[in-house]
Short mmCIF file of C-alpha atoms in Angstrom, two decimals:
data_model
loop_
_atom_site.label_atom_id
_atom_site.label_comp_id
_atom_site.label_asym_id
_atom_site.label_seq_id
_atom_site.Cartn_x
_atom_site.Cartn_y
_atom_site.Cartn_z
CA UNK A 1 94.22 107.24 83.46
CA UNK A 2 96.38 108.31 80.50
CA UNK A 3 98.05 105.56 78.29
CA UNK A 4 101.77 104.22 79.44
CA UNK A 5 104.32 104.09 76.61
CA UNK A 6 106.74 101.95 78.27
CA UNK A 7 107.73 101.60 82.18
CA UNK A 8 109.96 104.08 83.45
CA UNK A 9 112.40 103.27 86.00
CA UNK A 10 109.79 105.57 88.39
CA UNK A 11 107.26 102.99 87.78
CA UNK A 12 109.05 99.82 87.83
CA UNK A 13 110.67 101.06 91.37
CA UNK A 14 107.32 101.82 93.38
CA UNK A 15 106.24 98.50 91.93
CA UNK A 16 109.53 96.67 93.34
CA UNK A 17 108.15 98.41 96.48
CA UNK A 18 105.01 97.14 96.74
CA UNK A 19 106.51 93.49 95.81
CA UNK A 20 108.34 93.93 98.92
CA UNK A 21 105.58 95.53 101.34
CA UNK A 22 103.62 92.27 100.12
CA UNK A 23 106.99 90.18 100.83
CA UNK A 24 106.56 91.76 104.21
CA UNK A 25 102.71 90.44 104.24
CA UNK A 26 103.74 87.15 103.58
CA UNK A 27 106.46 86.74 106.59
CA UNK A 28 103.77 88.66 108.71
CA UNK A 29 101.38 85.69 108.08
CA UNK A 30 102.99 82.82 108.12
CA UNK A 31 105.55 83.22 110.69
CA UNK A 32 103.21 82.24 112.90
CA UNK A 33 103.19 78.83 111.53
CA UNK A 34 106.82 78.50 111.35
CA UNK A 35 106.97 79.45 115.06
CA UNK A 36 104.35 77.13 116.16
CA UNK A 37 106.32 73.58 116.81
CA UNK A 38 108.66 76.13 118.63
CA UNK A 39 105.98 77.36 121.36
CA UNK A 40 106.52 76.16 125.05
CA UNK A 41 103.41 74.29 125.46
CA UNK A 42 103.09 76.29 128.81
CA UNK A 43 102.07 79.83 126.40
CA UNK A 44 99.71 77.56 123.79
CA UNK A 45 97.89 74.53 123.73
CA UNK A 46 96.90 72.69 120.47
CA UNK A 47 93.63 74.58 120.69
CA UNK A 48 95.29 78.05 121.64
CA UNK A 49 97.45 77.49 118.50
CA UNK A 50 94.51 77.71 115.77
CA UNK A 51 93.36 81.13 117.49
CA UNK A 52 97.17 82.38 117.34
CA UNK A 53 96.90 81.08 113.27
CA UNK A 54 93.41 82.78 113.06
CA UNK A 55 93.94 86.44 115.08
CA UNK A 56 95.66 88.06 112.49
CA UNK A 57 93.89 86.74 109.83
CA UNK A 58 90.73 88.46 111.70
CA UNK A 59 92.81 91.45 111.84
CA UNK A 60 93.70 91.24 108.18
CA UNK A 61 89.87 90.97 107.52
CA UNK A 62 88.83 94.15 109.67
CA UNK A 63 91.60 96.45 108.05
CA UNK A 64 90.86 95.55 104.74
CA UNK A 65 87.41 95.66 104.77
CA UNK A 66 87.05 98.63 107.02
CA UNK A 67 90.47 100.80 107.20
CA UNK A 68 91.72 100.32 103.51
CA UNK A 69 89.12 101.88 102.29
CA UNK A 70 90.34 105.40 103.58
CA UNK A 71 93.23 104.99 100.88
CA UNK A 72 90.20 106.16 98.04
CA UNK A 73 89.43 109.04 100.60
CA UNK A 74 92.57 110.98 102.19
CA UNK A 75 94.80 108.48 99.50
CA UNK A 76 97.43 105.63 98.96
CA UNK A 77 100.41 107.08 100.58
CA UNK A 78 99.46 108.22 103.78
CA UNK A 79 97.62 104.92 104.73
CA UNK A 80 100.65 102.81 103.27
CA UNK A 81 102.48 104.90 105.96
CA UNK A 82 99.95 104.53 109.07
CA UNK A 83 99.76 100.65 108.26
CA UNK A 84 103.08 100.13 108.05
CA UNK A 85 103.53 101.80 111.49
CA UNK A 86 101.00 99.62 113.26
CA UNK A 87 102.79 96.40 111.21
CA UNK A 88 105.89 97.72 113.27
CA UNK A 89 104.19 98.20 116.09
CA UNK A 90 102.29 94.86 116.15
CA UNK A 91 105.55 92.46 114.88
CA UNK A 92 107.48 94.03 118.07
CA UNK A 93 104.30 93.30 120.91
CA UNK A 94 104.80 90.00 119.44
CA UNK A 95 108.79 89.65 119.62
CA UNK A 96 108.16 91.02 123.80
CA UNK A 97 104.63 89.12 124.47
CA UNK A 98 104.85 87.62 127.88
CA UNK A 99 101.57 85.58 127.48
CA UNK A 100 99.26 83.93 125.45
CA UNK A 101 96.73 86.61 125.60
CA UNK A 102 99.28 89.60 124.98
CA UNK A 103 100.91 87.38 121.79
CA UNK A 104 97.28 86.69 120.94
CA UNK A 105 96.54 90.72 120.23
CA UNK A 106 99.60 91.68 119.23
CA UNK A 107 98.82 88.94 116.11
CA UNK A 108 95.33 90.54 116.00
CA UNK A 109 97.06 94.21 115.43
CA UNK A 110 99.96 93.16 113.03
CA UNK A 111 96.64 91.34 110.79
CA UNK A 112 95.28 94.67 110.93
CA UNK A 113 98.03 96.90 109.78
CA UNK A 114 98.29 93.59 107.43
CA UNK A 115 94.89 94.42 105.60
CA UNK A 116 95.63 97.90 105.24
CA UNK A 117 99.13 97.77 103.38
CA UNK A 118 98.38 94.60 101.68
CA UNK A 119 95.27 95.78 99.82
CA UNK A 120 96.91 99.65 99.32
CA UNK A 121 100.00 97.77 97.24
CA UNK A 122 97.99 95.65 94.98
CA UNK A 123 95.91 99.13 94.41
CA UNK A 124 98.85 100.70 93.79
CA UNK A 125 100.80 98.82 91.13
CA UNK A 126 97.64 98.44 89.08
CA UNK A 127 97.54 102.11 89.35
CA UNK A 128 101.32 102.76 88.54
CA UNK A 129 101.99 100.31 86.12
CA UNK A 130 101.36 100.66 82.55
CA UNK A 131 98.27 99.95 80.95
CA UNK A 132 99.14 96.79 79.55
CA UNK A 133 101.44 95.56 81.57
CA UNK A 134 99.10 95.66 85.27
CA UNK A 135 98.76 91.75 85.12
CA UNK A 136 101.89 91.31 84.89
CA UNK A 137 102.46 94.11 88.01
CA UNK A 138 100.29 92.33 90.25
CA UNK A 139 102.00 89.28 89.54
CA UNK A 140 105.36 90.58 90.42
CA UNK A 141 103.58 92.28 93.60
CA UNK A 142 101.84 88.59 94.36
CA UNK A 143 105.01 87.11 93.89
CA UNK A 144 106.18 89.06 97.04
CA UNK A 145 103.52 86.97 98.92
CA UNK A 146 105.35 83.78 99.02
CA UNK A 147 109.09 85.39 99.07
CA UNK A 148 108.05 86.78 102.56
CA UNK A 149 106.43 83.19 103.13
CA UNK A 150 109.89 81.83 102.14
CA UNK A 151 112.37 83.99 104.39
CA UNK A 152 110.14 83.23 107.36
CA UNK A 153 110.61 79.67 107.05
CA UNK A 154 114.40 80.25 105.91
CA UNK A 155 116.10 83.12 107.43
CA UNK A 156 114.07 83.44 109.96
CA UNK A 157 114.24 79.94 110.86
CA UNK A 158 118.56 80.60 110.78
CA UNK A 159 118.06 83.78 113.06
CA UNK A 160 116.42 81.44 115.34
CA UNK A 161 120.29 80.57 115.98
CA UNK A 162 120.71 84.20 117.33
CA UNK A 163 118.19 83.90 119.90
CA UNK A 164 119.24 80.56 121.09
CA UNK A 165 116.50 78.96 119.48
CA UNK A 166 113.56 81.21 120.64
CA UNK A 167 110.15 81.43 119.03
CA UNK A 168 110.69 85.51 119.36
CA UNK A 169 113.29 85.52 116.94
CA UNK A 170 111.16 85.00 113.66
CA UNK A 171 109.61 88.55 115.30
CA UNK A 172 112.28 90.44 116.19
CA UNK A 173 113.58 89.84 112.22
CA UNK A 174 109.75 90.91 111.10
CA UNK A 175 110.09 94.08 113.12
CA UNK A 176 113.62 94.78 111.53
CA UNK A 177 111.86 94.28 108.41
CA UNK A 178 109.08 96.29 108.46
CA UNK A 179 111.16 99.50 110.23
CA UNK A 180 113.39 99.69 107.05
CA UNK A 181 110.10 99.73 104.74
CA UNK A 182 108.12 102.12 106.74
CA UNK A 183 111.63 104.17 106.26
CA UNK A 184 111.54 103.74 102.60
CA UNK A 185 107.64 104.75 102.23
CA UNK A 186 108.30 107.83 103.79
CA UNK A 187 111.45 108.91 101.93
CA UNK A 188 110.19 107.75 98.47
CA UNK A 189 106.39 106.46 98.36
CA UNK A 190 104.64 108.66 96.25
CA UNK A 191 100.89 109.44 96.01
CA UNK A 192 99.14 107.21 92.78
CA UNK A 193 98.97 109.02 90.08
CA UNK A 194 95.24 107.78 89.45
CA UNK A 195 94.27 109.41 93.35
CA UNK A 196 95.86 112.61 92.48
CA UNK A 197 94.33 112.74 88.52
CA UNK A 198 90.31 112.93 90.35
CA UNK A 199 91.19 114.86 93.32
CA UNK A 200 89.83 118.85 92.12
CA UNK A 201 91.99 120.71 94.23
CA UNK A 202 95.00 122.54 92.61
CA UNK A 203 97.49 121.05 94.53
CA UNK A 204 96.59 117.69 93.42
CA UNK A 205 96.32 118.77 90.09
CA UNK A 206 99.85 120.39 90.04
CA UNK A 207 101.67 117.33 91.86
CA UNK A 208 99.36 114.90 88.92
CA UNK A 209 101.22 116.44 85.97
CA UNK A 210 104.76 116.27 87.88
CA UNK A 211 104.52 113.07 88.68
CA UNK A 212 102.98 112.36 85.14
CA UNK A 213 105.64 113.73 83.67
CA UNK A 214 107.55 112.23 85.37
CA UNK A 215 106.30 108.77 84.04
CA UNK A 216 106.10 109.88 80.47
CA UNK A 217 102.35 109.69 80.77
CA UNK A 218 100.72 110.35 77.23
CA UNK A 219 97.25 110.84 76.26
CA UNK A 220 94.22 110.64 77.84
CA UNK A 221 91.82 107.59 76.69
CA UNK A 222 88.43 107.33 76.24
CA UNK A 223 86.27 106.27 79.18
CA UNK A 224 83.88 104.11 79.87
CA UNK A 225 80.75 105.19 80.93
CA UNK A 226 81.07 103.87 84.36
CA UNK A 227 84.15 105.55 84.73
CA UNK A 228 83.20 108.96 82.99
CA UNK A 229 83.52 111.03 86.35
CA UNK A 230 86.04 110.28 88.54
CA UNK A 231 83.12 111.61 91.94
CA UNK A 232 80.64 109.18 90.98
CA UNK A 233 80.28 106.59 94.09
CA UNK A 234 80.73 103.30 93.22
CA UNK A 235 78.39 100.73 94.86
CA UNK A 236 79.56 97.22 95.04
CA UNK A 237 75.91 95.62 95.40
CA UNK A 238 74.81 97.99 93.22
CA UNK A 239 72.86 96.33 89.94
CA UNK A 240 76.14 97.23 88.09
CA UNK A 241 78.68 95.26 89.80
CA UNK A 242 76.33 92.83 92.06
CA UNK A 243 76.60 89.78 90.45
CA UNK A 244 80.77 90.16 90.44
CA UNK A 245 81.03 91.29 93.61
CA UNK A 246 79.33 88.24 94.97
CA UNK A 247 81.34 85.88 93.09
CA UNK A 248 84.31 87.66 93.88
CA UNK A 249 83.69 87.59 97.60
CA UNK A 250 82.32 83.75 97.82
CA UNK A 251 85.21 82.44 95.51
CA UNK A 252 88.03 84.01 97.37
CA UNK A 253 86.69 83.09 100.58
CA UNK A 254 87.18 79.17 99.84
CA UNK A 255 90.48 80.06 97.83
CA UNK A 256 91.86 81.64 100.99
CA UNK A 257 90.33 78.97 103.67
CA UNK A 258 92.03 76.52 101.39
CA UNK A 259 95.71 78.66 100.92
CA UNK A 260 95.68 79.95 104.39
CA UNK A 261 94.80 76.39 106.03
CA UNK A 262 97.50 74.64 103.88
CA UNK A 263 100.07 77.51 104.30
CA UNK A 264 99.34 78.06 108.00
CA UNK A 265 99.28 73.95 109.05
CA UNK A 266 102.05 72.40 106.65
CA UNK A 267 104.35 73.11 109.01
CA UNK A 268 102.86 71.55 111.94
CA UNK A 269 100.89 68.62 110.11
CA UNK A 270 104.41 67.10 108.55
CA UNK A 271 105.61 67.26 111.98
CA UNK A 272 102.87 65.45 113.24
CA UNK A 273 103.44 62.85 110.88
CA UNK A 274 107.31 62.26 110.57
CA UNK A 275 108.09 63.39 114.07
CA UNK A 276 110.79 65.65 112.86
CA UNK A 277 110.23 69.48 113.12
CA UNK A 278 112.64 70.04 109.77
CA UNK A 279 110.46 67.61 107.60
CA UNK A 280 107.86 70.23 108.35
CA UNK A 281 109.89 72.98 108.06
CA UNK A 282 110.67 72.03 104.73
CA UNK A 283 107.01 71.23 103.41
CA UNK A 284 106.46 74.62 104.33
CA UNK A 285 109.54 75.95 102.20
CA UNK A 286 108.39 73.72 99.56
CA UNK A 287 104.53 75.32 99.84
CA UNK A 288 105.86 79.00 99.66
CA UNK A 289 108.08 78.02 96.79
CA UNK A 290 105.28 76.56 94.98
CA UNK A 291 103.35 80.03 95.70
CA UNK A 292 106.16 82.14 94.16
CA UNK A 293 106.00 79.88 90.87
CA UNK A 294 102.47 80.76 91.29
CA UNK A 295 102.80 84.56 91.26
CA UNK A 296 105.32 83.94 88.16
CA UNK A 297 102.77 82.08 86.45
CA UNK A 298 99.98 84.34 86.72
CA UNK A 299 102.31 87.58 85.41
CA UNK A 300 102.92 85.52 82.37
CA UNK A 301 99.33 83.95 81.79
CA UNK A 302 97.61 87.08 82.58
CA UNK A 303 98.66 88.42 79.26
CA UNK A 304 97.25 85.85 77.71
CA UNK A 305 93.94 84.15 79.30
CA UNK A 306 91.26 86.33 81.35
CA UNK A 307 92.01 86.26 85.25
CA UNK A 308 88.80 84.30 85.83
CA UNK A 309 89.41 81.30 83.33
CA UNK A 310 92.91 80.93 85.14
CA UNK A 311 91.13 80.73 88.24
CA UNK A 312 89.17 77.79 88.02
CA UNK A 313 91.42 76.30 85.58
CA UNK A 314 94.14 76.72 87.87
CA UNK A 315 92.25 75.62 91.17
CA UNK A 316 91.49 72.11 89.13
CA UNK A 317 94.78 71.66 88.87
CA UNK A 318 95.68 72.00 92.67
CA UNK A 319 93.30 70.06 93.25
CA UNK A 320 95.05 66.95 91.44
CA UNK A 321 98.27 67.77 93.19
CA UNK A 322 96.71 67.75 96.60
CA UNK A 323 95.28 64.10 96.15
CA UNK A 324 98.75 63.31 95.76
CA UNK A 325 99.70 65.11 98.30
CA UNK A 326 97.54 64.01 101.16
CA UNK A 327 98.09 60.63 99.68
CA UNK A 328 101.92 60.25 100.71
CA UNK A 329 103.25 63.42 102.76
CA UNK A 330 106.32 62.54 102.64
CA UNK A 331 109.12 62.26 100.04
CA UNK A 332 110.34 63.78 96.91
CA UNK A 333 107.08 63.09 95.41
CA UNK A 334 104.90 64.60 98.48
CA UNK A 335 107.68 67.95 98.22
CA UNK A 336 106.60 68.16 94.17
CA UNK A 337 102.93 67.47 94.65
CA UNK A 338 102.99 70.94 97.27
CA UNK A 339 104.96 72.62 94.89
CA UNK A 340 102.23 72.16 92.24
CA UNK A 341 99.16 72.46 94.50
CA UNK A 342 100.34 75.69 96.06
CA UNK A 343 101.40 77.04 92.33
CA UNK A 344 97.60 76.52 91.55
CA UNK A 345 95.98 78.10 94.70
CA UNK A 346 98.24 80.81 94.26
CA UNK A 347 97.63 81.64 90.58
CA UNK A 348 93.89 81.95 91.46
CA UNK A 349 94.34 84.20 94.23
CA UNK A 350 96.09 86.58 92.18
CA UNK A 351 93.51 86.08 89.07
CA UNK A 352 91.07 87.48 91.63
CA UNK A 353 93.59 90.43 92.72
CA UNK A 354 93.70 91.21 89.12
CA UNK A 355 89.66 90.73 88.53
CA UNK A 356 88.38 92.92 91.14
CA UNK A 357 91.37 95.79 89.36
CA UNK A 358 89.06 95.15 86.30
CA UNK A 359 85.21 95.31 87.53
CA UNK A 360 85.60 98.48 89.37
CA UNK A 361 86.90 101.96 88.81
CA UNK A 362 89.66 103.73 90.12
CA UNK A 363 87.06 105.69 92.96
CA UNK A 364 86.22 102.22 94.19
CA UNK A 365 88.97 100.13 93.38
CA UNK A 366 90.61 100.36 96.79
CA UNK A 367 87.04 99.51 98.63
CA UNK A 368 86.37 96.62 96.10
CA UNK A 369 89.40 94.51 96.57
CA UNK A 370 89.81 95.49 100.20
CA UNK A 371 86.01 94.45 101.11
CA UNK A 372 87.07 91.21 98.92
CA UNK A 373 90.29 90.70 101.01
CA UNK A 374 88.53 91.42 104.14
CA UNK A 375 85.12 89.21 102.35
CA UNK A 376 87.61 86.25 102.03
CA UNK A 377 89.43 85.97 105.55
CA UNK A 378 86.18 84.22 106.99
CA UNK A 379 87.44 81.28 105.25
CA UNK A 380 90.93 81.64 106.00
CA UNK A 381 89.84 82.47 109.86
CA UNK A 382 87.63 79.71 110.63
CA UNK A 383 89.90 76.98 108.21
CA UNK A 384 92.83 76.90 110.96
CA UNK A 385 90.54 77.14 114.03
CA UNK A 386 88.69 73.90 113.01
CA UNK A 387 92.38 73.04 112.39
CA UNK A 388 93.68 73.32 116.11
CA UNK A 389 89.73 71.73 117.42
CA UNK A 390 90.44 68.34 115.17
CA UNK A 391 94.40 68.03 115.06
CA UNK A 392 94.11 65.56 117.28
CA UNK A 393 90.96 63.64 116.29
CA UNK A 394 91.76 62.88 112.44
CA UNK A 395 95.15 62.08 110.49
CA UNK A 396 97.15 64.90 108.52
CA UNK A 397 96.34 63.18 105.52
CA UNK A 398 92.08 63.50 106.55
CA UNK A 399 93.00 66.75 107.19
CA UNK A 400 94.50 67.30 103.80
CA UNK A 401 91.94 66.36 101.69
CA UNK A 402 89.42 67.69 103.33
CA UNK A 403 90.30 70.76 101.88
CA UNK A 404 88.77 69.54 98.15
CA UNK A 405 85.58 70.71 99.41
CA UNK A 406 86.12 74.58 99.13
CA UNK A 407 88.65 74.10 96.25
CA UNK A 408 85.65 72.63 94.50
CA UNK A 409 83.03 75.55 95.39
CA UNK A 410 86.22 78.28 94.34
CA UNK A 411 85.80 76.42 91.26
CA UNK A 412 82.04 76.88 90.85
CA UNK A 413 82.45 80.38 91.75
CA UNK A 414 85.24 81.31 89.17
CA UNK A 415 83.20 79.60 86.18
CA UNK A 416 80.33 81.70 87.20
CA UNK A 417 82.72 84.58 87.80
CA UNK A 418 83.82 84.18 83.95
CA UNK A 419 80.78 83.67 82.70
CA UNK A 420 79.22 86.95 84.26
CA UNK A 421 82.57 89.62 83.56
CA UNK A 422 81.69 88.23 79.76
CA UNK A 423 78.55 89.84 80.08
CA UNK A 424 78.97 92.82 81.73
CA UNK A 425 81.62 93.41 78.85
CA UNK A 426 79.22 92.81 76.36
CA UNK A 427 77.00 95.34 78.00
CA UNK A 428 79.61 98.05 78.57
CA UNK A 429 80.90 97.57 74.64
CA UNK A 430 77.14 98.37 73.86
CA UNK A 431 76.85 101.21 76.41
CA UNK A 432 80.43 102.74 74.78
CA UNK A 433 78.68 102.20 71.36
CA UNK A 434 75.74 104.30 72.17
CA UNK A 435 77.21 106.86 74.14
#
């Protein structure tokens, strides 16, 4: 990848785009969870609601695990365009779902398409953006995470108005959404300039030094040996990357039980508790605002502190906040104590989208973080099934702190995660020496 001078109005707009495909993520998420205390309790029971919270989180796991990684084989742009299709598709079975069962896989398809475009954008802008300015990228494109959390709990709450109060209405605004962007992908959206640089063919090679050009890229700098030919296969359990990959995949999946359970349940939980539906509504506004400070945070930390020492760092933190939290629920100082704990959950999970951009190449970068995304939903599926079994058995503020235990093992996992990208840094230095 050749070195960035400055970012060019090119660059800075595909990575405004992927801020807003991840926006889109965001509302595709957790609109469920908004919609929830809205649900006739003839379509879901409390139980039904976890696997409605859950289904497109497994979707999200299956795409990026297995479908993302075609973006490092046929390329970025034409899977960006073929998930944001089946996001479309998936947002309007929801918005016309008769039943449980037909909402239920209509959630399951929109996680999919979900996995896809989700882990294709963080790709992306890492790829795009200039060399030393990718944290900062993939905190702007994290940041469009929580904005999408924020509209569904806003506007789409508001548009609820338009439907006469109807649960389909945070849908039919998703699929309104998502339309315009798959628009905009195919009209603009072009291929990464890092996917078109190893491709041998001459038509990649010719549209490379357009679109280089057209980003002022400069010269070409020295490789590491890892990354010395752009066909070599990259094998996450391989001896190279083994002991990363496996803290990568273990400490996201208790980051994203914990953000996914608190982001998903908030909602529902407060409601519980204060018997008003807009008490919850606005813990939930309160969580997603606390996630954009998060994203903010991490583009302006990044540049300073490796992403795994602002993982752990930042996880202890949140953990503090949610004491309070659970402690209370209720009141200025409950709203605060979510702002902070979400901040800190949030921060970490985009340390790790900015980790897994640094332990593996550009032939395997798409495969890493999407087999980490897809690694990391097991938590965040099974956190708000066990949700919807004990909702009923234990008080929100049991249910709160509960969630210390996998904040604690993320934090385990990031120190070792620190500890062993120090190494294999040390090693490649050497390796770079010698070579």
């Amino acid at each position: 990848m050749g070195a960035y001078v400055k970012t060019t109005p090119y660059q800075l707009a595909t990575i405004l785009f992927c801020v807003a495909v991840n926006a889109l993520d965001g509302y595709d998420v957790f609109i469920m969870g908004y919609a929830l205390p809205y649900l006739p309790a003839e379509l879901a029971s409390p139980v039904d609601k976890g696997y409605l919270l859950s289904s497109a989180l497994v979707g999200l796991g299956v795409g990026a695990m297995f479908l993302a990684r075609f973006a490092d084989i046929y390329g970025r742009r034409p899977v960006f365009i073929a998930g944001l299709l089946l996001n479309t598709a998936g947002l309007l079975g929801s918005a016309l779902a008769p039943n449980f069962g037909v909402l239920l896989t209509s959630r399951f398809f929109t996680g999919l398409a979900v996995g896809v475009i989700g882990t294709v954008c963080i790709v992306t802008c890492q790829e795009m953006a200039p060399a030393s300015k990718r944290s900062m990228a993939v905190g702007m494109v994290m940041f469009g995470y929580p904005v999408g959390s924020f509209v569904a709990g806003t506007f789409g709450t508001a548009v609820l108005g338009l439907f006469g109060g109807a649960w389909q209405g945070f849908f039919w605004l998703g699929t309104l959404l998502s339309g315009l962007l798959l628009v905009v992908c195919i009209v603009f959206m072009p291929e990464s300039v890092m996917f078109l640089q190893k491709k041998p063919d001459a038509a990649s090679q010719e549209k490379y030094r357009a679109l280089a050009g057209r980003m002022h890229l400069e010269e070409e700098p020295a490789r590491a040996p890892s990354e010395a030919t752009g066909s070599e296969k990259v094998r996450l359990l391989g001896r190279r990357y083994r002991a990363q990959t496996l803290y990568l995949w273990t400490g996201y999946t208790f980051l994203t039980a914990a953000f996914y359970f608190i982001g998903s349940w908030t909602p529902q939980l407060i409601s519980n508790a204060s018997g008003d539906k807009g008490a919850g509504a606005l813990a939930g506004v309160m969580v997603s605002v606390g996630t954009m400070a998060g994203a903010l945070l991490f583009g302006y930390l990044g540049l300073r502190r490796p992403a795994a020492f602002l993982s752990w760092v930042s996880v202890a933190i949140a953990m503090v906040a949610l004491v309070g939290f659970a402690l209370v629920l209720q009141g200025f100082f409950a709203l605060g104590m979510a702002v902070v704990m979400s901040a800190g959950l949030f921060v970490a999970l985009s340390a790790y989208a900015g980790a897994s951009g640094t332990v593996y190449p550009a032939a395997g970068r798409a495969s890493g973080y999407g087999t980490m995304l897809g690694m990391g939903r097991v938590g965040a599926i099974v956190a708000p099934i066990i949700g919807g079994y004990v909702v009923t058995l234990v008080s929100p503020n049991a249910m709160f702190l509960g969630v210390l235990i996998p904040m604690g093992l993320a934090v385990v996992c990031s120190m070792l995660l620190q500890r062993s990208m120090r190494v294999a840094n040390d090693t490649r230095d050497v390796e770079a020496a010698n070579a």
